[in-house]
CSV table of C-alpha atoms and ligand atoms in Angstrom, one decimal:
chain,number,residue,atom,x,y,z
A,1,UNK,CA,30.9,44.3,12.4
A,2,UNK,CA,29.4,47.1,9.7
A,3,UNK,CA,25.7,46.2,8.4
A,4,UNK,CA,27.2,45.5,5.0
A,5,UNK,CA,28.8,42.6,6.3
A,6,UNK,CA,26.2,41.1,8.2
A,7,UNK,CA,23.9,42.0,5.8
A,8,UNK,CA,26.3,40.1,3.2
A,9,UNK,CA,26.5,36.9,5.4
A,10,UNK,CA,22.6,36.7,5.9
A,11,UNK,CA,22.8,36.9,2.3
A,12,UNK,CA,25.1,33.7,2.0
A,13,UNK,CA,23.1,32.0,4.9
A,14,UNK,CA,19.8,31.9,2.6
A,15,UNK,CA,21.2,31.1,-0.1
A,16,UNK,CA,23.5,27.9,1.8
A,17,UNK,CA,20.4,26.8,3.4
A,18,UNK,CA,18.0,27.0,0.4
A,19,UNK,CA,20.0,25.1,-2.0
A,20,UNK,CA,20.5,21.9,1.5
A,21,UNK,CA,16.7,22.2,1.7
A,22,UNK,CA,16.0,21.8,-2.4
A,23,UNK,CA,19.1,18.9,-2.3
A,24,UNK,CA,16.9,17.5,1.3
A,25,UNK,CA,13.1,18.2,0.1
A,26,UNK,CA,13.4,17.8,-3.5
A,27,UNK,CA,14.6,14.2,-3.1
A,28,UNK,CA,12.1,11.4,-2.1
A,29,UNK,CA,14.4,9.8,0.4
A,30,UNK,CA,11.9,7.9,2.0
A,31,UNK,CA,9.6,5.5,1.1
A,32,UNK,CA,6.0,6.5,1.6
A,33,UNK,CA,4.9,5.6,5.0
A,34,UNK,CA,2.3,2.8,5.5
A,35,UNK,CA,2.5,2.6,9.2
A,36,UNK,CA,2.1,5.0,12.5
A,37,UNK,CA,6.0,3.9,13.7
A,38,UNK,CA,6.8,5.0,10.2
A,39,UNK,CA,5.2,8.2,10.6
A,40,UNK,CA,6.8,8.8,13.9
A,41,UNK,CA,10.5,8.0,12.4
A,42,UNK,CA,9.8,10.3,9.3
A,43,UNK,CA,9.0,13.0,11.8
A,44,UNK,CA,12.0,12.4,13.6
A,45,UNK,CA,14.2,12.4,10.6
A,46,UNK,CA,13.3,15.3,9.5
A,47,UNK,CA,13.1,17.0,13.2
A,48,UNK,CA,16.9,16.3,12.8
A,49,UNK,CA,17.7,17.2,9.6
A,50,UNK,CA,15.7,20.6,9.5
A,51,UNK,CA,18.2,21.5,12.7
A,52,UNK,CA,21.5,20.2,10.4
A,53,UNK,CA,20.1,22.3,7.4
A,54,UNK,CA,20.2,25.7,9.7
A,55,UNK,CA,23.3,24.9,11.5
A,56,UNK,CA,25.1,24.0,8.1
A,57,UNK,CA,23.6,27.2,6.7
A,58,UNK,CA,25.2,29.1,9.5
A,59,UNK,CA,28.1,27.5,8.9
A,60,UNK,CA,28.6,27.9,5.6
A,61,UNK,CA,27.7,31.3,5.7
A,62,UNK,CA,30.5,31.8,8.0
A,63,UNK,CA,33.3,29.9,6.1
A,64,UNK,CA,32.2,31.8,3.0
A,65,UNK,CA,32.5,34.6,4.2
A,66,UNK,CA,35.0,34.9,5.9
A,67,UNK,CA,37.0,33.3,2.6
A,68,UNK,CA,36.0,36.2,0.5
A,69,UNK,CA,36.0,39.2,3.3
A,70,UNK,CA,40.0,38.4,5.1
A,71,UNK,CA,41.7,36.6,2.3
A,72,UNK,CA,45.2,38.5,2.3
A,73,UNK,CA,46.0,40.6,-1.0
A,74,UNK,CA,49.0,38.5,-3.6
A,75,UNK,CA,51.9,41.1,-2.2
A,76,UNK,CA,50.8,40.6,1.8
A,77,UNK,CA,53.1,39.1,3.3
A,78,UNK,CA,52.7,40.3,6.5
A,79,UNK,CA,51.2,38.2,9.8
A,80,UNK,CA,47.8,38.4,10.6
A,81,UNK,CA,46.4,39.8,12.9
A,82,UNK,CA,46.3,38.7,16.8
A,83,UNK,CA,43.1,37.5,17.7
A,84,UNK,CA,42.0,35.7,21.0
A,85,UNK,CA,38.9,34.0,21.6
A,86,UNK,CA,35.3,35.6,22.1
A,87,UNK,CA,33.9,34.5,25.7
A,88,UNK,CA,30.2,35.3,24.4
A,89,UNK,CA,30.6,33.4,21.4
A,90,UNK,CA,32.0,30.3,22.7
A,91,UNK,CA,29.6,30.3,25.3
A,92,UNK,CA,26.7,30.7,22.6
A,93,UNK,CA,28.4,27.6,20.0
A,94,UNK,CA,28.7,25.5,23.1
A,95,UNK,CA,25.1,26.2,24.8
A,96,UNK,CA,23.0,26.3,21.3
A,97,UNK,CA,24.2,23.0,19.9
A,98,UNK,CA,23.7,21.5,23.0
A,99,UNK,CA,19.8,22.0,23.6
A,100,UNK,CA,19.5,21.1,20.0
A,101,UNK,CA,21.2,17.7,20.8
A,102,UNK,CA,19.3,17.4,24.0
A,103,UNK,CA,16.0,18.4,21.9
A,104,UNK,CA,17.0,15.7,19.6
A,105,UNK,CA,17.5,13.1,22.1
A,106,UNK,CA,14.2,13.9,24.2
A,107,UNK,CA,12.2,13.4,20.5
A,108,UNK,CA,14.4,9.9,19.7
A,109,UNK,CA,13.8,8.5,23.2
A,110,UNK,CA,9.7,9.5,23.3
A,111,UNK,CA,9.3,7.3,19.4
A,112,UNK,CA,11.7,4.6,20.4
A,113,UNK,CA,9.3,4.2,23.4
A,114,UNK,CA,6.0,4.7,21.1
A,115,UNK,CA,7.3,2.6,18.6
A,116,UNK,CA,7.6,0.1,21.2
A,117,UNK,CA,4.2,0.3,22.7
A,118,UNK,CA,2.0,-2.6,21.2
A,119,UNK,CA,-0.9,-1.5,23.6
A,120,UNK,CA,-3.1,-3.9,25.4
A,121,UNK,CA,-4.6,-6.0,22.9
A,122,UNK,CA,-2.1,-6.2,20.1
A,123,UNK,CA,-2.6,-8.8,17.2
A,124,UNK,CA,0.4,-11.6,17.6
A,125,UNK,CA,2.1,-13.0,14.9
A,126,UNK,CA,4.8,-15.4,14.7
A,127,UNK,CA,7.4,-15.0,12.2
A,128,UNK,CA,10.2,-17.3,11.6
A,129,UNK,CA,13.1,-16.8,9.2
A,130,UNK,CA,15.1,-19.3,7.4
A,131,UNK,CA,17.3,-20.4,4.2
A,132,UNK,CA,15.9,-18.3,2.6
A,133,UNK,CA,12.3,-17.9,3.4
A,134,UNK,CA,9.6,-16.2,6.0
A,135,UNK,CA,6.8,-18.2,7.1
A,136,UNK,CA,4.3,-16.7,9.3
A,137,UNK,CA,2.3,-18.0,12.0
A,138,UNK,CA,-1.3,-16.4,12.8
A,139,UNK,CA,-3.9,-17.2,16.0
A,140,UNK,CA,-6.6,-19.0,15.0
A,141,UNK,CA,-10.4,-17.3,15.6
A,142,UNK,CA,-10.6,-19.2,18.9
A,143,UNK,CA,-7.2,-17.7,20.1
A,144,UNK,CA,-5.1,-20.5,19.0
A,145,UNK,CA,-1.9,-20.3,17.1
A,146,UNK,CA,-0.9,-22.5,14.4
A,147,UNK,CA,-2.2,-21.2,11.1
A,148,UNK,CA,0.5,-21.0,8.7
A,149,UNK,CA,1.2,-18.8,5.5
A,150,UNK,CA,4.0,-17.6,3.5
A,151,UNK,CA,2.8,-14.4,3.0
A,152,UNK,CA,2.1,-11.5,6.1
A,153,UNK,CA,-1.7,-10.1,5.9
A,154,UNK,CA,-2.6,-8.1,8.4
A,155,UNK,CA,-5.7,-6.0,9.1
A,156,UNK,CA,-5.0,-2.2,8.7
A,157,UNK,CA,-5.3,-0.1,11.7
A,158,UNK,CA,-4.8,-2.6,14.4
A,159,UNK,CA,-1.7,-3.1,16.0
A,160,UNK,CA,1.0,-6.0,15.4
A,161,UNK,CA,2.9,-7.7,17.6
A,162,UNK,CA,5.4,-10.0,15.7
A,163,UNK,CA,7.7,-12.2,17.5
A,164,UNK,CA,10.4,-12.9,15.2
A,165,UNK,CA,12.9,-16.1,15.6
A,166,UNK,CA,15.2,-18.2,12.9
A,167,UNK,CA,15.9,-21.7,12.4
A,168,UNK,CA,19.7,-21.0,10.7
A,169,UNK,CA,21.5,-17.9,10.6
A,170,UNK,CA,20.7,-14.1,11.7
A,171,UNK,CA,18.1,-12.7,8.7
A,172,UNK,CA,16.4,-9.5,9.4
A,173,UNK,CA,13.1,-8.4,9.3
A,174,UNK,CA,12.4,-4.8,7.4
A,175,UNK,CA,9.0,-3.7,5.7
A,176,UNK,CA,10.2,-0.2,4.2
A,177,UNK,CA,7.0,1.3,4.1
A,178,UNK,CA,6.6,-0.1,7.6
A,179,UNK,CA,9.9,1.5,8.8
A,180,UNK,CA,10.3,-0.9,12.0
A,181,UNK,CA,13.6,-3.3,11.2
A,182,UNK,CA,15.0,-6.0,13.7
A,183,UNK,CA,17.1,-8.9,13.5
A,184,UNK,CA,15.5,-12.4,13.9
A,185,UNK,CA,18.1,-14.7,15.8
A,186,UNK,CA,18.4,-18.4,16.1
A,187,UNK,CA,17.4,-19.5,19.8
A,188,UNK,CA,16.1,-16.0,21.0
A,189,UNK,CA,12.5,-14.0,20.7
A,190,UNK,CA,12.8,-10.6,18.9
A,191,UNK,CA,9.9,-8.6,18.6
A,192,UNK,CA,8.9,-5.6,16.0
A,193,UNK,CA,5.5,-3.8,17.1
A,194,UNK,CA,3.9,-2.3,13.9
A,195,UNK,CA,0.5,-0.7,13.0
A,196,UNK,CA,-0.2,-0.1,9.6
A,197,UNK,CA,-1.9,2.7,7.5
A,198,UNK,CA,-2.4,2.2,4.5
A,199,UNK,CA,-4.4,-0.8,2.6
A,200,UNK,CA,-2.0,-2.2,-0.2
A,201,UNK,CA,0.7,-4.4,-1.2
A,202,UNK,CA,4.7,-4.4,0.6
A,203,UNK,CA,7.6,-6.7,0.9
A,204,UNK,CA,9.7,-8.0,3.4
A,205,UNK,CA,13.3,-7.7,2.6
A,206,UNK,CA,15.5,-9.6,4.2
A,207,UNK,CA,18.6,-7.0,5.2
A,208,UNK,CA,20.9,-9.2,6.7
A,209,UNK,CA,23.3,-11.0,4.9
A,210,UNK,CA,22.6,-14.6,5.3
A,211,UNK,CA,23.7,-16.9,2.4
A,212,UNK,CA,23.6,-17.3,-1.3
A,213,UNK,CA,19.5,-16.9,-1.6
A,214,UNK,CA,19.8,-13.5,0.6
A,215,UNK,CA,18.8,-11.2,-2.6
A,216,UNK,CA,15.8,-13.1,-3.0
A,217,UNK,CA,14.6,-13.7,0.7
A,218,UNK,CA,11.5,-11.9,0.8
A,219,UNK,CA,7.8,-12.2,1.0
A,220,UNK,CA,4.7,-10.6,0.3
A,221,UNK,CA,3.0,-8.4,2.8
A,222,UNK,CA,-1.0,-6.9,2.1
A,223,UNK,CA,-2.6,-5.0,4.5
A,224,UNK,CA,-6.0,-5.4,4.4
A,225,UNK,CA,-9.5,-4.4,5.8
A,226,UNK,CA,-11.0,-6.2,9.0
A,227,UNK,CA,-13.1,-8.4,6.7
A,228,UNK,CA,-10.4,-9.3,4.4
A,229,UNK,CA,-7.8,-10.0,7.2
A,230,UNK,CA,-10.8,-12.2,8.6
A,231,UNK,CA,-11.5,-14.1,5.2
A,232,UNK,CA,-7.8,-15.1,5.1
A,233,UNK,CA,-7.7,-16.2,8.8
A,234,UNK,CA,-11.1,-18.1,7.9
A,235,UNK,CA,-9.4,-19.2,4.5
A,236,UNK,CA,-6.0,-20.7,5.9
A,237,UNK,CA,-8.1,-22.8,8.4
A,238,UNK,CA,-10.2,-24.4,6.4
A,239,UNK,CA,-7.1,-24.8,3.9
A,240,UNK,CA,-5.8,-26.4,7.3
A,241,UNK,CA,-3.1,-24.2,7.2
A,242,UNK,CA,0.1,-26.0,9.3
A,243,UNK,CA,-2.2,-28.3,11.1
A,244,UNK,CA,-1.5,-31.2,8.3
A,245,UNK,CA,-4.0,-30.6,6.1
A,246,UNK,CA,-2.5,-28.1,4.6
A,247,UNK,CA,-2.4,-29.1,0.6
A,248,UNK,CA,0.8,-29.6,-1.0
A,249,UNK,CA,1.0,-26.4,-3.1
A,250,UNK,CA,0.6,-24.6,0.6
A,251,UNK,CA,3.4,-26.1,2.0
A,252,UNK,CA,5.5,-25.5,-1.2
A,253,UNK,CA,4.6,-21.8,-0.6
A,254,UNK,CA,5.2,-22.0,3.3
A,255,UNK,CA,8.2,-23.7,3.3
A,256,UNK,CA,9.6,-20.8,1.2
A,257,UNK,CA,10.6,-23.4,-1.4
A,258,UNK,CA,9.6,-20.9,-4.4
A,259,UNK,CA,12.2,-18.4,-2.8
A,260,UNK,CA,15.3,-20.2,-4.4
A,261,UNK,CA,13.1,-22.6,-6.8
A,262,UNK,CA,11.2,-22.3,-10.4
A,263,UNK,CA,8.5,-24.5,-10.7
A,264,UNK,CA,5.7,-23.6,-12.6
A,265,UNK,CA,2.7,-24.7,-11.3
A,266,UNK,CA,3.5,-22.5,-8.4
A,267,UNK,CA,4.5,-19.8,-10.5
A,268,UNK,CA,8.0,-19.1,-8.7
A,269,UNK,CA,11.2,-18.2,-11.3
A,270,UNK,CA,14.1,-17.7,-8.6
A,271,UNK,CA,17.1,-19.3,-9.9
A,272,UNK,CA,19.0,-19.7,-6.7
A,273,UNK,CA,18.4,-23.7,-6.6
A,274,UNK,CA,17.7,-25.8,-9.5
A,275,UNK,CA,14.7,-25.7,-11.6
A,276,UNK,CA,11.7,-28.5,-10.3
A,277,UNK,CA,10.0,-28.5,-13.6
A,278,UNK,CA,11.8,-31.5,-15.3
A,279,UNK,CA,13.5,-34.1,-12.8
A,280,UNK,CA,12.4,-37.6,-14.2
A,281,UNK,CA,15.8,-37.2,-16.1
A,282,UNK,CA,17.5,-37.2,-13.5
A,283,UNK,CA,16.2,-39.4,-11.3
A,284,UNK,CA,16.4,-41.5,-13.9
A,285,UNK,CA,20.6,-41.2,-13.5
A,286,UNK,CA,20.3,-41.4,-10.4
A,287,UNK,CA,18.6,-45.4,-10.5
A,288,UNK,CA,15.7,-43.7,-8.3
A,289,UNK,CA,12.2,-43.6,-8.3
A,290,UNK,CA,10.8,-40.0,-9.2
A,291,UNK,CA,9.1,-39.9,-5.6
A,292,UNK,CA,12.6,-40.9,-4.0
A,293,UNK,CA,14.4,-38.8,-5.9
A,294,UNK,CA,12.1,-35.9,-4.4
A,295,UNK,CA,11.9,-36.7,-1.6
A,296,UNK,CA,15.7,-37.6,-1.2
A,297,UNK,CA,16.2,-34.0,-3.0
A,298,UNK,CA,14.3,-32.3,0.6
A,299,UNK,CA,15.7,-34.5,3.4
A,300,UNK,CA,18.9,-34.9,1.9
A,301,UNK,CA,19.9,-32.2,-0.5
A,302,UNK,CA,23.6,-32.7,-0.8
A,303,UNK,CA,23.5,-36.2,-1.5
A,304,UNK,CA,23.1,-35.4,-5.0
A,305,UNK,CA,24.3,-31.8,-6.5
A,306,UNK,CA,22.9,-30.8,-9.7
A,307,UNK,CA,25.1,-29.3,-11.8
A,308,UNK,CA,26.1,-25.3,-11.8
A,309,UNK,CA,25.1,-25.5,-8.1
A,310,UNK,CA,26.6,-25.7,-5.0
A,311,UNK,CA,26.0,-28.4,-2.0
A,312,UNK,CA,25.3,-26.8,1.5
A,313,UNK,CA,23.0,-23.9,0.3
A,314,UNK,CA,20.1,-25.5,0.9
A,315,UNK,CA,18.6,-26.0,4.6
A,316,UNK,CA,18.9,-29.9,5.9
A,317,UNK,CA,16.7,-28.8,8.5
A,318,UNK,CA,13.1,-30.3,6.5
A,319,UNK,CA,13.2,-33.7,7.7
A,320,UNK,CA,12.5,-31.7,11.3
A,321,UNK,CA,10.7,-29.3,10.2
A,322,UNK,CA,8.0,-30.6,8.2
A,323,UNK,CA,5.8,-33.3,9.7
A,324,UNK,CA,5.8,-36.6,8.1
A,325,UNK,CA,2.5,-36.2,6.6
A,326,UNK,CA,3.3,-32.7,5.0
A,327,UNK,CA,6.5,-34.2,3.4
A,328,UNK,CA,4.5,-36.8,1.7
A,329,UNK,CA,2.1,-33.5,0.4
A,330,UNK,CA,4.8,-31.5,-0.6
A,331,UNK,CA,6.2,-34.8,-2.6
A,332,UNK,CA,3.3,-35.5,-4.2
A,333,UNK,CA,2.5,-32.2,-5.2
A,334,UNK,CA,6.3,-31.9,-7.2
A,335,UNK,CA,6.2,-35.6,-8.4
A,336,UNK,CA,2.3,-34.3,-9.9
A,337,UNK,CA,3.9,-30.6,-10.9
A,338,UNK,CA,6.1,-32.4,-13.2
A,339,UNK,CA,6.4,-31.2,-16.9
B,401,CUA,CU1,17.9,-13.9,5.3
B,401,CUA,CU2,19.3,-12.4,4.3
C-alpha cells in the first residue's frame, strides 16, 4: 500500500472513532453510581465499550475506504481483479479479537466474583416482594430479626447483604444507582450484595413484570450515616416495628398498601386500587358496618369490586400475612383516616 493511502485511512479511523466516542461519552448513559458494585460495573462497561469504539473505528475506516479507493468507474465493465486471502492478516483478525474477548472475559469474571463478595460481617436484610409492594426486614441491635419497614435505609459504607424472596409472582429487585439487579422468587432465597457510596435518596424499581400495579411497585431507599442508620434501627423498635406494636399507619406503609392506594392521611396518590378516603358510602350499600366493610375490603377483596376496577389484582394473601392484632391496627387506622 502507498503512504497516501494509509495515511488516508488513518485519517478515516480518527475521524470514525471520534464521532463513536462523542455519541458514547457525550451521553450520560448511566446513572451516577452510589455503590462500589456499581463502580465496578461502570468500569467494566466502559472496559468494553472503549475496545468496540477502536475496533469499530478500524472497521469503518476500512469499509470506507475501501468504498471510495476500488469503486469501479460508470463504463467498467470488466471483472475484478483475483484476490486470495492474506495468511498474515487472517492470522492477526483472528488472534487480536480474541485476547480482547479473553481480556473482557477475565475483567467480567473478577467483578461478578467482587460483586458477589459480602465479606465477613455483612449487614443482613430481608426483603420480600409482593402485589405490589417491598417490605424490608432489618436485625434488631441485639442481633435479632424482625424489625419491619417499607422503606430500605441503610448505613453508607458498610456492606449489604439482602436476601430477597416473594409471597406471589417473580418481581425484581433493581436500585439504579446501586447497579446490582436480581429476581426475587416465590419459595427460593435470592441474594444481592450491595455497599453503598454515596449518602442520599434512591428507589427500588421493580423490573419485572408482575401484574397491573407493576409501574408503581417501588419504594424508597436513603442511605444514611452510621448514626442515622442507628436512629432508624432504634426508631422502628420502639415504633415496635413487625413485632405487633407496630401502629396502624406503619403497617399501612409496610404492607405496601399506599403502593396501589390514595388515602390521605398517609399521603399515598397511586390510583391502581380504589381510593380509601370516602368508604362509609359504600359500606353503607353494602348493609355493613364501616369496620366490616374494611376489614372485609383486606381479607376478602373480591367479594366486593368497586367500580372501574378489576377483582383479582389485589393480594388475598393478608388474612396470613398480617397477624390478627395488626389487622385490627390497620382497620382502625382506615375506619379513623376516613374523610
Ligand atoms: Cu413487582 Cu413488577
Amino acid at each position: 500500500m502507498r503512504r497516501g493511502s494509509i495515511v488516508r485511512m488513518v485519517v478515516y479511523g480518527v475521524l470514525a472513532g471520534t464521532v463513536a466516542s462523542l455519541v458514547a461519552v457525550a451521553v450520560p448513559w448511566l446513572p451516577t453510581s452510589a455503590s462500589e458494585q456499581m463502580d465496578r460495573i461502570v468500569f467494566t462497561f466502559w472496559f468494553t465499550t472503549v475496545i468496540c469504539i477502536g475496533i469499530f473505528a478500524i472497521v469503518a475506516a476500512i469499509i470506507v475506504y475501501c468504498v471510495l479507493k476500488f469503486r469501479a468507474a460508470p463504463d467498467d465493465e470488466r471483472d475484478g481483479p483475483p484476490v486470495h486471502g492474506h495468511t498474515g492478516l487472517e492470522i492477526a483478525w483472528t488472534a487480536v479479537p480474541a485476547v480482547l474477548v479473553t481480556a473482557i472475559s477475565i475483567v467480567s469474571a473478577i467483578v461478578l466474583a467482587q460483586n458477589e463478595d459480602a465479606g465477613d460481617n455483612p449487614l443482613r436484610v430481608n426483603v420480600t416482594a409482593a402485589q405490589f409492594a417491598w417490605s424490608f426486614e432489618y436485625p434488631a441491635e441485639n442481633g435479632e430479626g424482625g424489625l419491619r419497614s417499607g422503606e430500605l435505609v441503610l448505613p453508607v459504607g458498610r456492606t449489604v447483604r439482602l436476601r430477597l424472596n416473594a409471597n406471589d409472582v417473580i418481581h425484581s429487585f433493581w436500585v439504579p444507582e446501586f447497579g446490582q439487579k436480581s429476581d426475587a422468587v416465590p419459595g427460593i432465597d435470592t441474594h444481592l450484595v450491595i455497599t453503598p457510596t454515596r449518602i442520599g435518596s434512591y428507589s427500588v424499581v421493580c423490573t419485572e413484570l408482575c401484574g397491573l400495579g407493576h409501574s408503581t411497585m417501588r419504594a424508597p431507599v436513603a442511605v444514611v450515616s452510621e448514626e442515622d442508620y442507628d436512629a432508624f434501627i432504634a426508631r422502628l423498635a420502639s415504633n415496635g416495628g413487625g413485632s405487633g406494636e407496630e401502629t396502624g399507619e406503619g403497617i399501612f406503609a409496610s404492607a405496601g398498601c399506599g403502593s396501589c392506594h390514595s388515602f390521605e392521611p398517609a399521603g399515598t396518590d397511586s390510583q391502581v386500587g380504589p381510593a380509601l378516603d370516602d368508604l362509609a358510602g359504600a359500606a353503607e350499600n353494602a348493609g355493613l358496618s364501616l369496620e366490616d366493610y374494611v376489614r372485609e375490603g383486606i381479607v376478602d377483596p373480591d367479594a366486593r369490586i368497586a367500580e372501574g376496577f378489576q377483582a383479582g389484582v389485589m393480594p388475598k394473601t393478608y388474612e396470613t400475612t398480617l397477624t390478627d392484632e395488626q389487622l385490627d391496627r390497620l382497620v382502625q387506622y382506615l375506619v379513623e383516616g376516613q374523610s
